[in-house]
């Protein structure tokens, strides 16, 4: 067998504990929103460079509220900034965790698929007459190619 990057088990109890932890996170963040692709594209993004801009804008607005229209909610701006700053380290941690889970899933999936290919090749090579023919044929369907439909050519008259 090829080198195994991951050799582990996830018990049902541990899986359930992880799922419960994810549910707890969702419960602690009841204000999370689900944006459509269009909404996500249309919104201005607050990145690293814009964070300093927003902080300075808040400072200016706090020190000079007289030039703002009455409808401008300075407290809401402050709450939005505070929430963004509180969510940012959570976002970084969850992004890192997602990348680790994704990479691990890809690695173990690849290992499982490579092992499956080895079983198939061994069964194909040495399984003749051992009662494995139908099972090898079953596995081989994964690699069966669909025939390409021949497109009728338009006559060039």
Short mmCIF file of N, CA and C in Angstrom, two decimals:
data_model
loop_
_atom_site.label_atom_id
_atom_site.label_comp_id
_atom_site.label_asym_id
_atom_site.label_seq_id
_atom_site.Cartn_x
_atom_site.Cartn_y
_atom_site.Cartn_z
N UNK A 1 0.85 -1.18 0.00
CA UNK A 1 0.00 0.00 0.00
C UNK A 1 0.89 1.24 0.00
N UNK A 2 0.43 2.31 -0.67
CA UNK A 2 1.19 3.56 -0.65
C UNK A 2 1.25 4.14 0.77
N UNK A 3 2.17 5.08 0.96
CA UNK A 3 2.29 5.72 2.27
C UNK A 3 0.96 6.33 2.68
N UNK A 4 0.64 6.15 3.94
CA UNK A 4 -0.60 6.69 4.48
C UNK A 4 -0.30 7.97 5.26
N UNK A 5 -0.86 9.07 4.81
CA UNK A 5 -0.68 10.34 5.52
C UNK A 5 -1.51 10.38 6.80
N UNK A 6 -2.64 9.69 6.76
CA UNK A 6 -3.55 9.71 7.90
C UNK A 6 -3.95 8.28 8.23
N UNK A 7 -3.78 7.92 9.48
CA UNK A 7 -4.26 6.63 9.95
C UNK A 7 -4.95 6.89 11.28
N UNK A 8 -6.24 7.04 11.23
CA UNK A 8 -6.98 7.42 12.44
C UNK A 8 -8.40 6.89 12.34
N UNK A 9 -9.08 6.97 13.46
CA UNK A 9 -10.50 6.64 13.53
C UNK A 9 -11.21 7.80 14.22
N UNK A 10 -12.41 8.03 13.80
CA UNK A 10 -13.27 9.01 14.46
C UNK A 10 -14.44 8.22 15.02
N UNK A 11 -14.46 8.10 16.33
CA UNK A 11 -15.52 7.30 16.95
C UNK A 11 -16.85 8.01 16.78
N UNK A 12 -17.92 7.26 16.79
CA UNK A 12 -19.25 7.91 16.72
C UNK A 12 -19.45 8.92 17.85
N UNK A 13 -18.92 8.62 19.03
CA UNK A 13 -19.08 9.54 20.16
C UNK A 13 -18.31 10.84 19.91
N UNK A 14 -17.08 10.73 19.38
CA UNK A 14 -16.30 11.93 19.09
C UNK A 14 -16.92 12.73 17.95
N UNK A 15 -17.43 12.02 16.93
CA UNK A 15 -18.10 12.71 15.82
C UNK A 15 -19.30 13.47 16.35
N UNK A 16 -20.09 12.83 17.21
CA UNK A 16 -21.26 13.48 17.78
C UNK A 16 -20.86 14.68 18.64
N UNK A 17 -19.76 14.55 19.38
CA UNK A 17 -19.28 15.67 20.20
C UNK A 17 -18.87 16.84 19.33
N UNK A 18 -18.20 16.56 18.20
CA UNK A 18 -17.81 17.62 17.28
C UNK A 18 -19.05 18.29 16.69
N UNK A 19 -20.02 17.48 16.28
CA UNK A 19 -21.26 18.03 15.71
C UNK A 19 -22.00 18.88 16.75
N UNK A 20 -22.00 18.44 18.01
CA UNK A 20 -22.64 19.22 19.07
C UNK A 20 -21.89 20.52 19.29
N UNK A 21 -20.57 20.48 19.20
CA UNK A 21 -19.77 21.71 19.34
C UNK A 21 -20.10 22.70 18.23
N UNK A 22 -20.27 22.18 17.02
CA UNK A 22 -20.66 23.05 15.90
C UNK A 22 -22.03 23.65 16.16
N UNK A 23 -22.95 22.86 16.66
CA UNK A 23 -24.29 23.38 17.01
C UNK A 23 -24.20 24.44 18.10
N UNK A 24 -23.32 24.22 19.07
CA UNK A 24 -23.12 25.22 20.13
C UNK A 24 -22.61 26.53 19.55
N UNK A 25 -21.68 26.44 18.61
CA UNK A 25 -21.17 27.66 17.95
C UNK A 25 -22.32 28.38 17.26
N UNK A 26 -23.14 27.64 16.53
CA UNK A 26 -24.29 28.27 15.86
C UNK A 26 -25.24 28.92 16.86
N UNK A 27 -25.46 28.26 18.00
CA UNK A 27 -26.35 28.81 19.02
C UNK A 27 -25.77 30.09 19.62
N UNK A 28 -24.45 30.16 19.77
CA UNK A 28 -23.80 31.33 20.35
C UNK A 28 -23.70 32.49 19.36
N UNK A 29 -23.95 32.20 18.09
CA UNK A 29 -23.91 33.23 17.05
C UNK A 29 -25.25 33.28 16.32
N UNK A 30 -26.34 33.58 17.04
CA UNK A 30 -27.67 33.52 16.42
C UNK A 30 -27.91 34.61 15.37
N UNK A 31 -27.03 35.56 15.28
CA UNK A 31 -27.20 36.69 14.36
C UNK A 31 -26.56 36.42 12.99
N UNK A 32 -25.99 35.24 12.78
CA UNK A 32 -25.34 34.95 11.50
C UNK A 32 -26.34 35.04 10.36
N UNK A 33 -25.87 35.54 9.22
CA UNK A 33 -26.74 35.70 8.06
C UNK A 33 -26.24 34.81 6.93
N UNK A 34 -27.12 34.50 6.01
CA UNK A 34 -26.81 33.68 4.85
C UNK A 34 -27.05 34.54 3.61
N UNK A 35 -25.96 35.03 3.02
CA UNK A 35 -26.07 35.91 1.86
C UNK A 35 -26.18 35.10 0.57
N UNK A 36 -26.92 35.65 -0.37
CA UNK A 36 -26.95 35.05 -1.70
C UNK A 36 -25.63 35.42 -2.40
N UNK A 37 -25.34 34.74 -3.48
CA UNK A 37 -24.14 35.05 -4.25
C UNK A 37 -24.18 36.49 -4.74
N UNK A 38 -25.34 36.93 -5.17
CA UNK A 38 -25.47 38.30 -5.67
C UNK A 38 -25.23 39.31 -4.55
N UNK A 39 -25.81 39.05 -3.37
CA UNK A 39 -25.60 39.95 -2.23
C UNK A 39 -24.12 40.01 -1.86
N UNK A 40 -23.48 38.86 -1.83
CA UNK A 40 -22.07 38.80 -1.46
C UNK A 40 -21.22 39.61 -2.42
N UNK A 41 -21.53 39.50 -3.72
CA UNK A 41 -20.77 40.23 -4.74
C UNK A 41 -21.00 41.73 -4.64
N UNK A 42 -22.21 42.13 -4.28
CA UNK A 42 -22.56 43.55 -4.31
C UNK A 42 -22.07 44.33 -3.08
N UNK A 43 -21.75 43.63 -2.00
CA UNK A 43 -21.36 44.33 -0.77
C UNK A 43 -19.89 44.75 -0.80
N UNK A 44 -19.60 45.98 -0.31
CA UNK A 44 -18.19 46.34 -0.18
C UNK A 44 -17.54 45.49 0.91
N UNK A 45 -16.29 45.12 0.69
CA UNK A 45 -15.61 44.21 1.62
C UNK A 45 -14.71 44.99 2.58
N UNK A 46 -14.70 44.57 3.84
CA UNK A 46 -13.85 45.17 4.85
C UNK A 46 -12.65 44.25 5.04
N UNK A 47 -11.56 44.58 4.35
CA UNK A 47 -10.33 43.80 4.45
C UNK A 47 -9.33 44.50 5.36
N UNK A 48 -8.11 43.98 5.34
CA UNK A 48 -7.07 44.53 6.22
C UNK A 48 -6.82 46.02 5.98
N UNK A 49 -6.76 46.43 4.71
CA UNK A 49 -6.50 47.84 4.41
C UNK A 49 -7.67 48.74 4.82
N UNK A 50 -8.87 48.22 4.66
CA UNK A 50 -10.06 49.01 4.97
C UNK A 50 -10.33 49.11 6.47
N UNK A 51 -9.76 48.22 7.26
CA UNK A 51 -9.99 48.25 8.70
C UNK A 51 -9.47 49.56 9.30
N UNK A 52 -8.30 50.00 8.88
CA UNK A 52 -7.75 51.27 9.39
C UNK A 52 -8.64 52.43 8.96
N UNK A 53 -9.13 52.39 7.72
CA UNK A 53 -10.03 53.43 7.22
C UNK A 53 -11.28 53.53 8.08
N UNK A 54 -11.90 52.38 8.37
CA UNK A 54 -13.13 52.36 9.15
C UNK A 54 -12.87 52.84 10.58
N UNK A 55 -11.75 52.45 11.16
CA UNK A 55 -11.41 52.91 12.52
C UNK A 55 -11.24 54.42 12.57
N UNK A 56 -10.57 54.97 11.57
CA UNK A 56 -10.39 56.42 11.52
C UNK A 56 -11.71 57.13 11.29
N UNK A 57 -12.55 56.56 10.42
CA UNK A 57 -13.87 57.16 10.17
C UNK A 57 -14.70 57.18 11.45
N UNK A 58 -14.65 56.10 12.23
CA UNK A 58 -15.37 56.06 13.50
C UNK A 58 -14.83 57.12 14.46
N UNK A 59 -13.53 57.27 14.51
CA UNK A 59 -12.92 58.28 15.39
C UNK A 59 -13.35 59.68 14.98
N UNK A 60 -13.33 59.95 13.69
CA UNK A 60 -13.76 61.27 13.19
C UNK A 60 -15.23 61.50 13.53
N UNK A 61 -16.07 60.51 13.28
CA UNK A 61 -17.51 60.63 13.55
C UNK A 61 -17.78 60.81 15.04
N UNK A 62 -17.00 60.12 15.88
CA UNK A 62 -17.18 60.21 17.33
C UNK A 62 -16.81 61.61 17.83
N UNK A 63 -15.72 62.15 17.31
CA UNK A 63 -15.24 63.47 17.76
C UNK A 63 -16.00 64.63 17.12
N UNK A 64 -16.63 64.37 15.95
CA UNK A 64 -17.30 65.44 15.22
C UNK A 64 -18.68 64.98 14.73
N UNK A 65 -19.57 64.64 15.64
CA UNK A 65 -20.87 64.10 15.20
C UNK A 65 -21.78 65.15 14.57
N UNK A 66 -21.45 66.42 14.68
CA UNK A 66 -22.35 67.48 14.21
C UNK A 66 -22.54 67.49 12.70
N UNK A 67 -21.55 67.05 11.94
CA UNK A 67 -21.67 67.10 10.48
C UNK A 67 -22.45 65.90 9.92
N UNK A 68 -22.74 64.92 10.75
CA UNK A 68 -23.48 63.74 10.29
C UNK A 68 -24.98 64.03 10.28
N UNK A 69 -25.72 63.45 9.35
CA UNK A 69 -27.17 63.64 9.37
C UNK A 69 -27.76 62.97 10.61
N UNK A 70 -28.90 63.45 11.04
CA UNK A 70 -29.54 62.89 12.24
C UNK A 70 -29.86 61.41 12.09
N UNK A 71 -30.09 60.98 10.86
CA UNK A 71 -30.45 59.58 10.63
C UNK A 71 -29.25 58.63 10.76
N UNK A 72 -28.03 59.18 10.79
CA UNK A 72 -26.85 58.34 10.90
C UNK A 72 -26.74 57.81 12.32
N UNK A 73 -26.65 56.48 12.45
CA UNK A 73 -26.62 55.84 13.76
C UNK A 73 -25.17 55.49 14.12
N UNK A 74 -24.54 56.38 14.85
CA UNK A 74 -23.14 56.21 15.24
C UNK A 74 -22.97 54.99 16.15
N UNK A 75 -23.93 54.78 17.03
CA UNK A 75 -23.86 53.61 17.92
C UNK A 75 -23.93 52.31 17.11
N UNK A 76 -24.74 52.27 16.07
CA UNK A 76 -24.83 51.08 15.21
C UNK A 76 -23.51 50.85 14.48
N UNK A 77 -22.89 51.93 14.01
CA UNK A 77 -21.58 51.80 13.36
C UNK A 77 -20.57 51.21 14.33
N UNK A 78 -20.58 51.71 15.56
CA UNK A 78 -19.67 51.21 16.59
C UNK A 78 -19.92 49.73 16.88
N UNK A 79 -21.21 49.34 16.98
CA UNK A 79 -21.55 47.93 17.22
C UNK A 79 -21.09 47.04 16.06
N UNK A 80 -21.28 47.52 14.83
CA UNK A 80 -20.85 46.75 13.66
C UNK A 80 -19.33 46.53 13.68
N UNK A 81 -18.59 47.57 14.00
CA UNK A 81 -17.13 47.45 14.06
C UNK A 81 -16.72 46.51 15.18
N UNK A 82 -17.34 46.64 16.33
CA UNK A 82 -17.01 45.77 17.46
C UNK A 82 -17.32 44.31 17.13
N UNK A 83 -18.46 44.07 16.47
CA UNK A 83 -18.82 42.70 16.11
C UNK A 83 -17.85 42.15 15.06
N UNK A 84 -17.50 42.98 14.08
CA UNK A 84 -16.53 42.54 13.08
C UNK A 84 -15.22 42.14 13.75
N UNK A 85 -14.73 42.98 14.64
CA UNK A 85 -13.47 42.70 15.34
C UNK A 85 -13.58 41.46 16.22
N UNK A 86 -14.73 41.22 16.81
CA UNK A 86 -14.92 40.04 17.64
C UNK A 86 -15.01 38.77 16.78
N UNK A 87 -15.61 38.88 15.60
CA UNK A 87 -15.77 37.73 14.71
C UNK A 87 -14.48 37.37 13.98
N UNK A 88 -13.61 38.36 13.78
CA UNK A 88 -12.42 38.15 12.95
C UNK A 88 -11.54 36.98 13.43
N UNK A 89 -11.17 36.90 14.71
CA UNK A 89 -10.35 35.76 15.13
C UNK A 89 -11.11 34.43 15.04
N UNK A 90 -12.42 34.47 15.21
CA UNK A 90 -13.23 33.26 15.05
C UNK A 90 -13.18 32.81 13.60
N UNK A 91 -13.34 33.78 12.69
CA UNK A 91 -13.27 33.48 11.26
C UNK A 91 -11.93 32.86 10.89
N UNK A 92 -10.84 33.43 11.39
CA UNK A 92 -9.52 32.88 11.09
C UNK A 92 -9.38 31.45 11.61
N UNK A 93 -9.84 31.21 12.83
CA UNK A 93 -9.75 29.87 13.40
C UNK A 93 -10.61 28.86 12.64
N UNK A 94 -11.83 29.27 12.29
CA UNK A 94 -12.70 28.36 11.56
C UNK A 94 -12.18 28.10 10.15
N UNK A 95 -11.60 29.12 9.51
CA UNK A 95 -11.02 28.93 8.18
C UNK A 95 -9.87 27.93 8.24
N UNK A 96 -9.01 28.08 9.25
CA UNK A 96 -7.91 27.15 9.41
C UNK A 96 -8.44 25.74 9.67
N UNK A 97 -9.44 25.62 10.53
CA UNK A 97 -10.03 24.32 10.84
C UNK A 97 -10.65 23.70 9.59
N UNK A 98 -11.37 24.51 8.81
CA UNK A 98 -12.00 23.99 7.59
C UNK A 98 -10.93 23.49 6.63
N UNK A 99 -9.84 24.23 6.48
CA UNK A 99 -8.76 23.80 5.59
C UNK A 99 -8.16 22.47 6.07
N UNK A 100 -7.98 22.33 7.38
CA UNK A 100 -7.43 21.08 7.91
C UNK A 100 -8.39 19.91 7.68
N UNK A 101 -9.67 20.13 7.95
CA UNK A 101 -10.66 19.07 7.74
C UNK A 101 -10.74 18.72 6.25
N UNK A 102 -10.75 19.75 5.40
CA UNK A 102 -10.83 19.52 3.96
C UNK A 102 -9.59 18.75 3.47
N UNK A 103 -8.39 19.19 3.87
CA UNK A 103 -7.17 18.52 3.45
C UNK A 103 -7.13 17.07 3.95
N UNK A 104 -7.55 16.86 5.18
CA UNK A 104 -7.58 15.50 5.73
C UNK A 104 -8.58 14.64 4.97
N UNK A 105 -9.74 15.19 4.68
CA UNK A 105 -10.75 14.45 3.92
C UNK A 105 -10.24 14.09 2.53
N UNK A 106 -9.57 15.03 1.85
CA UNK A 106 -9.00 14.76 0.54
C UNK A 106 -7.93 13.68 0.64
N UNK A 107 -7.07 13.78 1.65
CA UNK A 107 -5.98 12.81 1.81
C UNK A 107 -6.52 11.41 2.08
N UNK A 108 -7.45 11.26 3.03
CA UNK A 108 -7.96 9.92 3.33
C UNK A 108 -8.84 9.39 2.20
N UNK A 109 -9.54 10.29 1.52
CA UNK A 109 -10.32 9.86 0.36
C UNK A 109 -9.41 9.34 -0.75
N UNK A 110 -8.30 10.02 -0.95
CA UNK A 110 -7.33 9.59 -1.96
C UNK A 110 -6.72 8.25 -1.57
N UNK A 111 -6.38 8.10 -0.30
CA UNK A 111 -5.82 6.84 0.18
C UNK A 111 -6.82 5.70 0.00
N UNK A 112 -8.07 5.95 0.32
CA UNK A 112 -9.11 4.93 0.18
C UNK A 112 -9.30 4.56 -1.29
N UNK A 113 -9.29 5.56 -2.16
CA UNK A 113 -9.47 5.31 -3.59
C UNK A 113 -8.28 4.53 -4.15
N UNK A 114 -7.05 4.91 -3.75
CA UNK A 114 -5.85 4.19 -4.19
C UNK A 114 -5.91 2.74 -3.73
N UNK A 115 -6.34 2.51 -2.49
CA UNK A 115 -6.47 1.14 -1.98
C UNK A 115 -7.52 0.38 -2.78
N UNK A 116 -8.63 1.04 -3.09
CA UNK A 116 -9.67 0.41 -3.91
C UNK A 116 -9.16 0.03 -5.29
N UNK A 117 -8.36 0.89 -5.90
CA UNK A 117 -7.76 0.58 -7.20
C UNK A 117 -6.84 -0.63 -7.11
N UNK A 118 -6.07 -0.70 -6.02
CA UNK A 118 -5.19 -1.85 -5.84
C UNK A 118 -6.00 -3.14 -5.72
N UNK A 119 -7.06 -3.12 -4.94
CA UNK A 119 -7.93 -4.29 -4.79
C UNK A 119 -8.47 -4.69 -6.16
N UNK A 120 -8.95 -3.72 -6.90
CA UNK A 120 -9.51 -3.99 -8.23
C UNK A 120 -8.46 -4.61 -9.14
N UNK A 121 -7.27 -4.03 -9.18
CA UNK A 121 -6.21 -4.55 -10.05
C UNK A 121 -5.76 -5.95 -9.63
N UNK A 122 -5.63 -6.18 -8.32
CA UNK A 122 -5.26 -7.51 -7.85
C UNK A 122 -6.35 -8.52 -8.18
N UNK A 123 -7.59 -8.15 -7.97
CA UNK A 123 -8.71 -9.05 -8.25
C UNK A 123 -8.79 -9.35 -9.74
N UNK A 124 -8.54 -8.33 -10.56
CA UNK A 124 -8.56 -8.52 -12.01
C UNK A 124 -7.44 -9.47 -12.44
N UNK A 125 -6.27 -9.30 -11.84
CA UNK A 125 -5.11 -10.08 -12.24
C UNK A 125 -5.16 -11.51 -11.72
N UNK A 126 -5.65 -11.71 -10.52
CA UNK A 126 -5.56 -13.05 -9.94
C UNK A 126 -6.90 -13.62 -9.51
N UNK A 127 -7.97 -12.95 -9.84
CA UNK A 127 -9.27 -13.42 -9.38
C UNK A 127 -10.01 -14.28 -10.38
N UNK A 128 -9.40 -14.54 -11.54
CA UNK A 128 -10.06 -15.36 -12.56
C UNK A 128 -10.32 -16.75 -12.01
N UNK A 129 -11.54 -17.19 -12.14
CA UNK A 129 -11.89 -18.52 -11.71
C UNK A 129 -12.03 -18.67 -10.20
N UNK A 130 -11.85 -17.58 -9.47
CA UNK A 130 -11.97 -17.67 -8.01
C UNK A 130 -13.34 -17.20 -7.55
N UNK A 131 -14.27 -17.11 -8.49
CA UNK A 131 -15.62 -16.68 -8.15
C UNK A 131 -15.73 -15.17 -7.99
N UNK A 132 -14.74 -14.43 -8.51
CA UNK A 132 -14.74 -12.97 -8.37
C UNK A 132 -15.13 -12.25 -9.64
N UNK A 133 -15.39 -12.99 -10.72
CA UNK A 133 -15.62 -12.35 -12.02
C UNK A 133 -16.74 -11.30 -11.97
N UNK A 134 -17.87 -11.64 -11.38
CA UNK A 134 -18.98 -10.69 -11.36
C UNK A 134 -18.66 -9.48 -10.48
N UNK A 135 -17.91 -9.71 -9.41
CA UNK A 135 -17.54 -8.59 -8.54
C UNK A 135 -16.52 -7.68 -9.24
N UNK A 136 -15.58 -8.28 -9.96
CA UNK A 136 -14.59 -7.49 -10.71
C UNK A 136 -15.30 -6.69 -11.79
N UNK A 137 -16.27 -7.33 -12.47
CA UNK A 137 -17.05 -6.60 -13.47
C UNK A 137 -17.80 -5.43 -12.85
N UNK A 138 -18.34 -5.67 -11.65
CA UNK A 138 -19.04 -4.61 -10.92
C UNK A 138 -18.10 -3.44 -10.65
N UNK A 139 -16.92 -3.73 -10.14
CA UNK A 139 -15.93 -2.67 -9.87
C UNK A 139 -15.51 -1.98 -11.17
N UNK A 140 -15.39 -2.75 -12.24
CA UNK A 140 -14.95 -2.20 -13.52
C UNK A 140 -15.92 -1.22 -14.13
N UNK A 141 -17.18 -1.27 -13.71
CA UNK A 141 -18.17 -0.33 -14.25
C UNK A 141 -17.81 1.12 -13.93
N UNK A 142 -17.02 1.30 -12.88
CA UNK A 142 -16.57 2.66 -12.52
C UNK A 142 -15.77 3.28 -13.65
N UNK A 143 -15.10 2.43 -14.43
CA UNK A 143 -14.21 2.92 -15.48
C UNK A 143 -14.81 2.82 -16.87
N UNK A 144 -16.03 2.29 -16.96
CA UNK A 144 -16.67 2.15 -18.25
C UNK A 144 -16.94 3.53 -18.84
N UNK A 145 -16.55 3.68 -20.07
CA UNK A 145 -16.77 4.97 -20.74
C UNK A 145 -18.05 4.91 -21.53
N UNK A 146 -18.74 6.02 -21.47
CA UNK A 146 -19.95 6.12 -22.27
C UNK A 146 -19.52 6.42 -23.70
N UNK A 147 -20.16 5.76 -24.63
CA UNK A 147 -19.79 6.02 -26.02
C UNK A 147 -20.29 7.41 -26.40
N UNK A 148 -19.44 8.07 -27.17
CA UNK A 148 -19.82 9.42 -27.61
C UNK A 148 -20.82 9.29 -28.74
N UNK A 149 -21.85 10.10 -28.64
CA UNK A 149 -22.87 10.08 -29.69
C UNK A 149 -22.31 10.77 -30.92
N UNK A 150 -22.50 10.15 -32.05
CA UNK A 150 -22.03 10.72 -33.29
C UNK A 150 -23.04 11.79 -33.73
N UNK A 151 -22.52 13.01 -33.88
CA UNK A 151 -23.38 14.11 -34.29
C UNK A 151 -23.56 14.06 -35.81
N UNK A 152 -24.79 14.09 -36.26
CA UNK A 152 -24.97 14.13 -37.73
C UNK A 152 -24.41 15.46 -38.25
N UNK A 153 -23.63 15.33 -39.33
CA UNK A 153 -23.03 16.53 -39.90
C UNK A 153 -24.01 17.22 -40.81
N UNK A 154 -24.05 18.51 -40.70
CA UNK A 154 -24.95 19.27 -41.59
C UNK A 154 -24.35 19.27 -42.98
N UNK A 155 -25.20 19.07 -43.95
CA UNK A 155 -24.68 19.05 -45.33
C UNK A 155 -24.32 20.46 -45.74
N UNK A 156 -23.23 20.56 -46.43
CA UNK A 156 -22.74 21.90 -46.82
C UNK A 156 -23.11 22.14 -48.28
N UNK A 157 -24.39 22.37 -48.52
CA UNK A 157 -24.86 22.62 -49.88
C UNK A 157 -25.18 24.07 -50.05
#
